[in-house]
CSV table of C-alpha atoms and ligand atoms in Angstrom, one decimal:
chain,number,residue,atom,x,y,z
A,1,MET,CA,12.1,16.1,-3.0
A,2,PRO,CA,8.5,15.9,-4.2
A,3,SER,CA,7.8,13.0,-6.5
A,4,PRO,CA,7.4,13.2,-10.3
A,5,HIS,CA,4.1,11.3,-9.9
A,6,LYS,CA,0.6,12.8,-9.2
A,7,THR,CA,-0.2,12.3,-5.5
A,8,ILE,CA,-2.8,9.5,-4.9
A,9,LEU,CA,-4.7,8.8,-1.7
A,10,ALA,CA,-5.5,5.1,-1.3
A,11,PRO,CA,-8.1,4.6,1.5
A,12,SER,CA,-7.6,1.3,3.4
A,13,ILE,CA,-10.9,-0.5,3.6
A,14,LEU,CA,-9.6,-2.3,6.7
A,15,ALA,CA,-11.1,0.8,8.5
A,16,GLY,CA,-14.3,0.5,6.5
A,17,ASP,CA,-17.6,-1.2,7.5
A,18,HIS,CA,-16.9,-5.0,7.3
A,19,ALA,CA,-20.6,-5.7,7.6
A,20,ASN,CA,-21.2,-3.7,4.4
A,21,LEU,CA,-18.0,-3.3,2.4
A,22,ARG,CA,-20.0,-2.2,-0.6
A,23,SER,CA,-21.0,1.0,1.3
A,24,SER,CA,-17.3,1.7,2.1
A,25,LEU,CA,-16.3,1.3,-1.5
A,26,LYS,CA,-19.0,3.8,-2.4
A,27,VAL,CA,-17.7,6.3,0.2
A,28,ILE,CA,-14.3,6.2,-1.7
A,29,GLU,CA,-16.0,6.5,-5.1
A,30,ASP,CA,-18.2,9.4,-3.8
A,31,ALA,CA,-15.0,11.1,-2.7
A,32,GLN,CA,-13.9,11.0,-6.3
A,33,LEU,CA,-10.8,8.8,-5.5
A,34,ASP,CA,-9.5,6.1,-7.7
A,35,TRP,CA,-7.7,3.6,-5.5
A,36,VAL,CA,-8.7,1.3,-2.6
A,37,HIS,CA,-6.0,-0.3,-0.5
A,38,LEU,CA,-6.9,-3.9,0.5
A,39,ASP,CA,-5.0,-5.2,3.6
A,40,ILE,CA,-4.7,-9.0,3.5
A,41,MET,CA,-3.6,-10.5,6.8
A,42,ASP,CA,-2.9,-14.2,7.7
A,43,GLY,CA,-2.6,-14.1,11.5
A,44,HIS,CA,1.0,-15.4,11.2
A,45,PHE,CA,3.1,-12.7,9.6
A,46,VAL,CA,0.9,-10.1,11.4
A,47,PRO,CA,-1.1,-10.8,14.6
A,48,ASN,CA,-4.5,-10.1,12.9
A,49,LEU,CA,-6.8,-11.7,10.3
A,50,SER,CA,-8.6,-9.6,7.7
A,51,PHE,CA,-10.2,-11.1,4.6
A,52,GLY,CA,-9.2,-13.3,1.6
A,53,PRO,CA,-9.5,-13.6,-2.2
A,54,GLN,CA,-13.2,-14.5,-2.0
A,55,THR,CA,-14.0,-11.2,-0.4
A,56,VAL,CA,-11.8,-9.3,-2.8
A,57,LYS,CA,-13.6,-11.0,-5.7
A,58,ALA,CA,-17.0,-10.0,-4.3
A,59,MET,CA,-15.8,-6.4,-3.9
A,60,ARG,CA,-14.5,-6.5,-7.5
A,61,ARG,CA,-18.0,-7.1,-8.8
A,62,ASP,CA,-19.2,-3.9,-7.1
A,63,SER,CA,-16.4,-1.5,-7.9
A,64,LYS,CA,-14.3,0.0,-10.6
A,65,LEU,CA,-11.7,1.3,-8.2
A,66,PHE,CA,-8.0,0.4,-8.6
A,67,PHE,CA,-7.4,-2.6,-6.3
A,68,ASP,CA,-4.1,-2.0,-4.5
A,69,VAL,CA,-3.6,-5.3,-2.6
A,70,HIS,CA,-1.1,-5.4,0.3
A,71,LEU,CA,-0.3,-9.0,1.3
A,72,MET,CA,0.8,-9.3,4.9
A,73,LEU,CA,1.3,-13.1,4.6
A,74,ASP,CA,4.1,-15.5,5.6
A,75,ASN,CA,3.9,-17.2,2.2
A,76,PRO,CA,2.5,-14.6,-0.3
A,77,HIS,CA,3.9,-16.5,-3.3
A,78,ARG,CA,1.3,-19.2,-2.6
A,79,TYR,CA,-1.6,-16.7,-3.0
A,80,ILE,CA,-0.7,-14.6,-6.0
A,81,ASP,CA,-2.9,-16.4,-8.5
A,82,ALA,CA,-5.8,-16.4,-6.1
A,83,PHE,CA,-5.6,-12.6,-5.8
A,84,LEU,CA,-5.0,-12.1,-9.5
A,85,ASP,CA,-8.1,-14.1,-10.2
A,86,ALA,CA,-10.0,-12.0,-7.5
A,87,GLY,CA,-9.2,-8.9,-9.5
A,88,ALA,CA,-6.0,-7.4,-7.9
A,89,GLU,CA,-4.5,-4.7,-10.2
A,90,GLN,CA,-1.4,-4.2,-8.0
A,91,ILE,CA,0.1,-6.6,-5.4
A,92,THR,CA,2.7,-5.6,-2.9
A,93,ILE,CA,4.7,-8.3,-1.0
A,94,HIS,CA,6.8,-8.0,2.2
A,95,VAL,CA,10.5,-8.6,2.0
A,96,GLU,CA,10.7,-9.9,5.6
A,97,PRO,CA,9.4,-13.5,5.3
A,98,ASP,CA,11.6,-16.3,3.9
A,99,TYR,CA,10.3,-17.0,0.4
A,100,PRO,CA,11.4,-16.3,-3.2
A,101,VAL,CA,10.7,-12.5,-3.3
A,102,GLU,CA,12.3,-11.8,-6.7
A,103,ALA,CA,10.6,-14.8,-8.4
A,104,THR,CA,7.3,-13.7,-6.9
A,105,LEU,CA,7.7,-10.2,-8.3
A,106,HIS,CA,8.5,-11.7,-11.8
A,107,HIS,CA,5.4,-13.9,-11.5
A,108,ILE,CA,3.1,-11.0,-10.7
A,109,LYS,CA,4.5,-8.9,-13.6
A,110,SER,CA,4.2,-11.9,-16.0
A,111,LYS,CA,0.5,-11.8,-15.4
A,112,GLY,CA,0.3,-8.1,-16.3
A,113,CYS,CA,-0.3,-6.9,-12.7
A,114,ARG,CA,1.6,-4.1,-11.1
A,115,CYS,CA,4.0,-5.3,-8.3
A,116,GLY,CA,6.1,-3.9,-5.5
A,117,ILE,CA,7.8,-4.6,-2.2
A,118,VAL,CA,6.9,-3.6,1.3
A,119,LEU,CA,9.3,-2.8,4.1
A,120,ASN,CA,8.3,-2.8,7.8
A,121,PRO,CA,9.4,0.2,9.9
A,122,ASP,CA,12.5,-1.6,11.3
A,123,THR,CA,13.6,-3.2,8.0
A,124,PRO,CA,16.7,-1.3,6.7
A,125,ALA,CA,16.2,0.3,3.3
A,126,GLU,CA,19.2,-1.7,1.9
A,127,VAL,CA,17.1,-4.9,2.1
A,128,GLY,CA,14.7,-3.5,-0.5
A,129,LYS,CA,17.3,-2.1,-2.9
A,130,PRO,CA,18.0,-5.2,-5.0
A,131,PHE,CA,14.4,-5.5,-6.0
A,132,LEU,CA,13.9,-1.9,-7.1
A,133,PRO,CA,14.3,-2.4,-10.9
A,134,LEU,CA,11.3,-4.9,-10.8
A,135,CYS,CA,9.0,-2.5,-8.8
A,136,ASP,CA,6.2,-0.4,-10.0
A,137,ILE,CA,5.7,0.7,-6.4
A,138,VAL,CA,7.6,0.6,-3.0
A,139,LEU,CA,5.4,0.5,0.1
A,140,LEU,CA,7.0,1.8,3.3
A,141,MET,CA,5.2,0.9,6.5
A,142,THR,CA,5.0,3.7,9.0
A,143,VAL,CA,3.4,1.5,11.6
A,144,GLN,CA,4.1,-2.1,12.6
A,145,PRO,CA,1.6,-3.9,10.3
A,146,GLY,CA,-1.5,-5.7,11.6
A,147,PHE,CA,-3.9,-3.0,12.8
A,148,GLY,CA,-5.2,0.4,11.7
A,149,GLY,CA,-5.4,3.4,14.0
A,150,GLN,CA,-1.7,3.3,15.2
A,151,SER,CA,0.6,6.3,15.5
A,152,PHE,CA,2.9,7.3,12.7
A,153,ARG,CA,6.5,6.3,13.1
A,154,HIS,CA,8.5,9.5,12.3
A,155,ASP,CA,11.8,7.5,12.4
A,156,VAL,CA,10.8,6.1,9.0
A,157,LEU,CA,11.0,9.5,7.4
A,158,PRO,CA,14.7,9.2,6.4
A,159,LYS,CA,13.8,5.9,4.6
A,160,ILE,CA,11.3,7.7,2.4
A,161,GLU,CA,14.1,10.1,1.5
A,162,GLN,CA,16.5,7.2,0.7
A,163,PHE,CA,14.0,5.5,-1.7
A,164,ASP,CA,13.4,8.8,-3.3
A,165,ARG,CA,17.1,9.3,-3.8
A,166,TRP,CA,17.5,5.8,-5.3
A,167,ARG,CA,14.6,6.4,-7.6
A,168,GLN,CA,16.5,9.4,-9.0
A,169,GLU,CA,20.0,7.9,-8.9
A,170,MET,CA,18.9,4.6,-10.6
A,171,ALA,CA,16.5,6.5,-13.0
A,172,LEU,CA,13.6,4.3,-11.9
A,173,ASN,CA,10.0,5.3,-11.9
A,174,TYR,CA,8.4,3.4,-9.0
A,175,ARG,CA,5.7,5.0,-7.0
A,176,LEU,CA,6.5,5.6,-3.3
A,177,GLU,CA,3.6,4.5,-1.0
A,178,ILE,CA,3.3,5.2,2.7
A,179,ASP,CA,1.1,3.1,5.0
A,180,GLY,CA,0.2,3.6,8.6
A,181,GLY,CA,-0.8,6.6,10.7
A,182,VAL,CA,-1.1,8.9,7.7
A,183,ASP,CA,-3.3,11.9,8.5
A,184,LEU,CA,-3.6,15.7,8.0
A,185,GLN,CA,-0.3,16.3,10.0
A,186,THR,CA,1.8,13.4,8.7
A,187,ALA,CA,0.9,13.3,5.0
A,188,PRO,CA,2.9,16.5,4.2
A,189,LEU,CA,5.9,15.1,5.9
A,190,CYS,CA,5.8,12.2,3.5
A,191,THR,CA,5.1,14.0,0.2
A,192,GLU,CA,7.8,16.7,0.9
A,193,ARG,CA,10.2,13.7,1.1
A,194,GLY,CA,9.1,12.2,-2.2
A,195,ALA,CA,6.2,10.0,-1.3
A,196,ASP,CA,3.3,10.2,-3.8
A,197,THR,CA,0.9,7.4,-2.8
A,198,LEU,CA,-0.6,7.6,0.7
A,199,VAL,CA,-2.7,4.9,2.4
A,200,ALA,CA,-5.2,6.1,5.0
A,201,GLY,CA,-7.6,4.0,7.0
A,202,THR,CA,-8.6,5.9,10.1
A,203,ALA,CA,-8.0,9.4,8.7
A,204,PHE,CA,-10.3,8.6,5.8
A,205,PHE,CA,-13.0,6.5,7.3
A,206,LYS,CA,-13.1,7.4,11.0
A,207,ALA,CA,-11.9,11.0,11.4
A,208,ALA,CA,-13.8,14.2,10.9
A,209,GLY,CA,-12.7,16.5,8.1
A,210,GLN,CA,-12.5,13.9,5.3
A,211,ARG,CA,-12.9,16.5,2.5
A,212,ARG,CA,-10.1,18.7,4.0
A,213,PHE,CA,-7.8,15.6,4.4
A,214,ILE,CA,-8.4,14.6,0.7
A,215,GLN,CA,-7.7,18.2,-0.4
A,216,THR,CA,-4.5,18.4,1.7
A,217,VAL,CA,-3.2,15.1,0.4
A,218,THR,CA,-4.2,15.3,-3.3
A,219,GLY,CA,-4.4,19.1,-3.8
A,220,ARG,CA,-7.8,18.4,-5.4
B,1,LIG,C1,-1.8,-2.0,8.7
B,1,LIG,C2,-2.3,-1.8,7.3
B,1,LIG,C3,-2.6,-0.3,7.0
B,1,LIG,C4,-3.7,0.2,7.9
B,1,LIG,C5,-3.7,1.8,7.8
B,1,LIG,O1,-1.3,-3.3,8.9
B,1,LIG,O2,-1.3,-2.2,6.4
B,1,LIG,O3,-3.0,-0.2,5.6
B,1,LIG,O4,-4.9,-0.3,7.6
B,1,LIG,O5,-4.6,2.2,8.7
B,1,LIG,P1,-4.4,3.7,9.4
B,1,LIG,O6,-4.4,4.7,8.3
B,1,LIG,O7,-5.6,3.8,10.3
B,1,LIG,O8,-3.1,3.6,10.1
B,2,LIG,ZN1,-1.7,-1.7,4.2
């Protein structure tokens, strides 16, 4: 069922202009949106490299947007303080690599930063359940992480419903974020199942009809 939270569209700057990230941040601000999704990739956990804390810190100087940092790293626990120092306001960490997930969530929270877990498309929902009481947000990947512009994986839709049910049954209040292949067609499939935070790279930065897409997702 639809989420109790207001729907947020979080453009992924991975699809922005990497020769001029300031201009891409301005595109988001000019669209009257509040969040930017920052995809951090290490070339190990995912087969791509993006950018690190130094770049995030530089963007921080230019923008008042809410920095939603998605760590696609084998060892995210080693980089939490660097991204906190860079200005992250929310950090999501994957449950798949072998590192102390719960302790890392506690560490992020202890620094006053919002935290959450990320599950890849093939990771069963049950793997994320133990961490839910610690989460301000749960990020479900609807593509295999590493690249923008991939096709939405409809087989993840039941997982959205599952985390929405657990949110209700456990009386928790986490946001439910969807990331990968979100566009005019797939966004409603997510929100009608309880998702309330949608990441979009290609659909926001590279597709026609940006205004209509924003209107469809946020209703504003
Ligand atoms: C993929 C990233 C996504 C991606 C979304 O690894 O986590 O945030 O940038 O891009 P689109 O919306 O183009 O699928
Ligand atoms: Zn992402």
